[in-house]
Amino acid sequence: MTYSLDFRMQVLKSLDEGMTFAEAAEFYNLSPTTIQNWKRRVHSKTNRQTKPYKIPDDVLLNDVKEHPDDYQYKRARRLNCSKTGIYHALKRLGISQKKDLRTPKSLSDQKSDIPQ
């Protein structure tokens, strides 16, 4: 939960006026560690320093179009990454991993000649 800048400044002003960390924590119902962190940096972090994705979106989308019925481990082998990476990339793109219950796209739509 992110607290407003006004609230943070109010807590830090109380510290400057002589209140201890423990007293401020109890009064404002906060953790003393939170107040100490605010003392070091008043402003909250606005963005994360995330590393770039290993699997480019366009490459994964093309792979899904070319191989719609493949399992995640097959995609991972083709794209040289982990199954977990494929899972998170598909989730990030909003692609469901549900299988098509009809015949796979690679097979024809005709019924088999084998009698039942």
One Martini backbone bead per residue (centre of mass of N, CA, C, O) as a GRO file, in nm:
protein
  116
    1MET     BB    1   0.096   0.036   0.024
    2THR     BB    2   0.044   0.372  -0.062
    3TYR     BB    3   0.136   0.666   0.059
    4SER     BB    4   0.108   0.979   0.092
    5LEU     BB    5   0.304   1.254   0.094
    6ASP     BB    6   0.164   1.405   0.326
    7PHE     BB    7   0.181   1.177   0.534
    8ARG     BB    8   0.485   1.145   0.535
    9MET     BB    9   0.549   1.436   0.619
   10GLN     BB   10   0.399   1.424   0.890
   11VAL     BB   11   0.571   1.202   1.017
   12LEU     BB   12   0.848   1.349   0.983
   13LYS     BB   13   0.767   1.599   1.149
   14SER     BB   14   0.730   1.448   1.416
   15LEU     BB   15   1.029   1.369   1.438
   16ASP     BB   16   1.142   1.663   1.438
   17GLU     BB   17   0.964   1.729   1.714
   18GLY     BB   18   1.060   1.444   1.897
   19MET     BB   19   0.968   1.188   1.794
   20THR     BB   20   0.981   0.863   1.791
   21PHE     BB   21   0.965   0.583   1.612
   22ALA     BB   22   0.781   0.426   1.809
   23GLU     BB   23   0.570   0.648   1.852
   24ALA     BB   24   0.496   0.689   1.554
   25ALA     BB   25   0.411   0.399   1.498
   26GLU     BB   26   0.180   0.394   1.705
   27PHE     BB   27   0.021   0.649   1.620
   28TYR     BB   28   0.012   0.565   1.290
   29ASN     BB   29   0.017   0.260   1.240
   30LEU     BB   30   0.328   0.164   1.198
   31SER     BB   31   0.629   0.078   1.094
   32PRO     BB   32   0.947   0.154   1.176
   33THR     BB   33   1.071   0.075   0.902
   34THR     BB   34   0.900   0.260   0.728
   35ILE     BB   35   1.000   0.524   0.854
   36GLN     BB   36   1.298   0.482   0.788
   37ASN     BB   37   1.258   0.474   0.481
   38TRP     BB   38   1.137   0.760   0.461
   39LYS     BB   39   1.389   0.907   0.565
   40ARG     BB   40   1.558   0.824   0.314
   41ARG     BB   41   1.271   0.815   0.134
   42VAL     BB   42   0.992   0.990   0.056
   43HIS     BB   43   0.959   0.893  -0.218
   44SER     BB   44   0.817   0.692  -0.426
   45LYS     BB   45   0.825   0.454  -0.645
   46THR     BB   46   0.740   0.477  -0.993
   47ASN     BB   47   0.942   0.249  -1.095
   48ARG     BB   48   1.076  -0.027  -1.231
   49GLN     BB   49   1.373  -0.234  -1.258
   50THR     BB   50   1.336  -0.404  -1.531
   51LYS     BB   51   1.404  -0.648  -1.725
   52PRO     BB   52   1.407  -0.766  -2.014
   53TYR     BB   53   1.261  -0.965  -2.219
   54LYS     BB   54   1.344  -1.266  -2.367
   55ILE     BB   55   1.056  -1.273  -2.502
   56PRO     BB   56   0.935  -1.165  -2.773
   57ASP     BB   57   0.623  -1.091  -2.871
   58ASP     BB   58   0.636  -1.141  -3.182
   59VAL     BB   59   0.760  -1.427  -3.167
   60LEU     BB   60   0.534  -1.560  -3.000
   61LEU     BB   61   0.296  -1.496  -3.186
   62ASN     BB   62   0.408  -1.651  -3.429
   63ASP     BB   63   0.423  -1.927  -3.286
   64VAL     BB   64   0.119  -1.949  -3.225
   65LYS     BB   65   0.026  -1.938  -3.521
   66GLU     BB   66   0.198  -2.186  -3.626
   67HIS     BB   67   0.153  -2.338  -3.317
   68PRO     BB   68  -0.142  -2.376  -3.153
   69ASP     BB   69  -0.101  -2.693  -3.014
   70ASP     BB   70   0.134  -2.649  -2.844
   71TYR     BB   71   0.340  -2.689  -2.601
   72GLN     BB   72   0.541  -2.523  -2.383
   73TYR     BB   73   0.799  -2.701  -2.414
   74LYS     BB   74   0.819  -2.661  -2.723
   75ARG     BB   75   0.848  -2.356  -2.722
   76ALA     BB   76   1.099  -2.347  -2.543
   77ARG     BB   77   1.285  -2.493  -2.739
   78ARG     BB   78   1.253  -2.297  -2.981
   79LEU     BB   79   1.317  -2.022  -2.787
   80ASN     BB   80   1.526  -2.071  -2.563
   81CYS     BB   81   1.361  -2.153  -2.289
   82SER     BB   82   1.133  -2.168  -2.045
   83LYS     BB   83   0.829  -2.269  -1.937
   84THR     BB   84   0.784  -2.030  -1.747
   85GLY     BB   85   0.838  -1.810  -1.956
   86ILE     BB   86   0.603  -1.886  -2.137
   87TYR     BB   87   0.379  -1.853  -1.934
   88HIS     BB   88   0.429  -1.547  -1.872
   89ALA     BB   89   0.407  -1.444  -2.164
   90LEU     BB   90   0.119  -1.541  -2.218
   91LYS     BB   91  -0.007  -1.386  -1.983
   92ARG     BB   92   0.086  -1.102  -2.074
   93LEU     BB   93  -0.080  -1.141  -2.362
   94GLY     BB   94  -0.356  -1.307  -2.310
   95ILE     BB   95  -0.302  -1.618  -2.351
   96SER     BB   96  -0.443  -1.911  -2.382
   97GLN     BB   97  -0.384  -2.273  -2.301
   98LYS     BB   98  -0.612  -2.393  -2.433
   99LYS     BB   99  -0.746  -2.654  -2.584
  100ASP     BB  100  -0.860  -2.796  -2.865
  101LEU     BB  101  -1.117  -3.037  -2.891
  102ARG     BB  102  -1.064  -3.068  -3.154
  103THR     BB  103  -0.889  -3.113  -3.402
  104PRO     BB  104  -0.602  -3.060  -3.504
  105LYS     BB  105  -0.465  -2.843  -3.735
  106SER     BB  106  -0.273  -3.066  -3.873
  107LEU     BB  107  -0.531  -3.206  -3.924
  108SER     BB  108  -0.783  -3.321  -4.073
  109ASP     BB  109  -1.149  -3.305  -4.090
  110GLN     BB  110  -1.161  -3.589  -4.147
  111LYS     BB  111  -1.258  -3.894  -4.110
  112SER     BB  112  -1.190  -4.192  -4.038
  113ASP     BB  113  -1.166  -4.523  -4.195
  114ILE     BB  114  -1.219  -4.650  -3.932
  115PRO     BB  115  -1.409  -4.872  -3.792
  116GLN     BB  116  -1.629  -4.896  -3.499
   0.00000   0.00000   0.00000
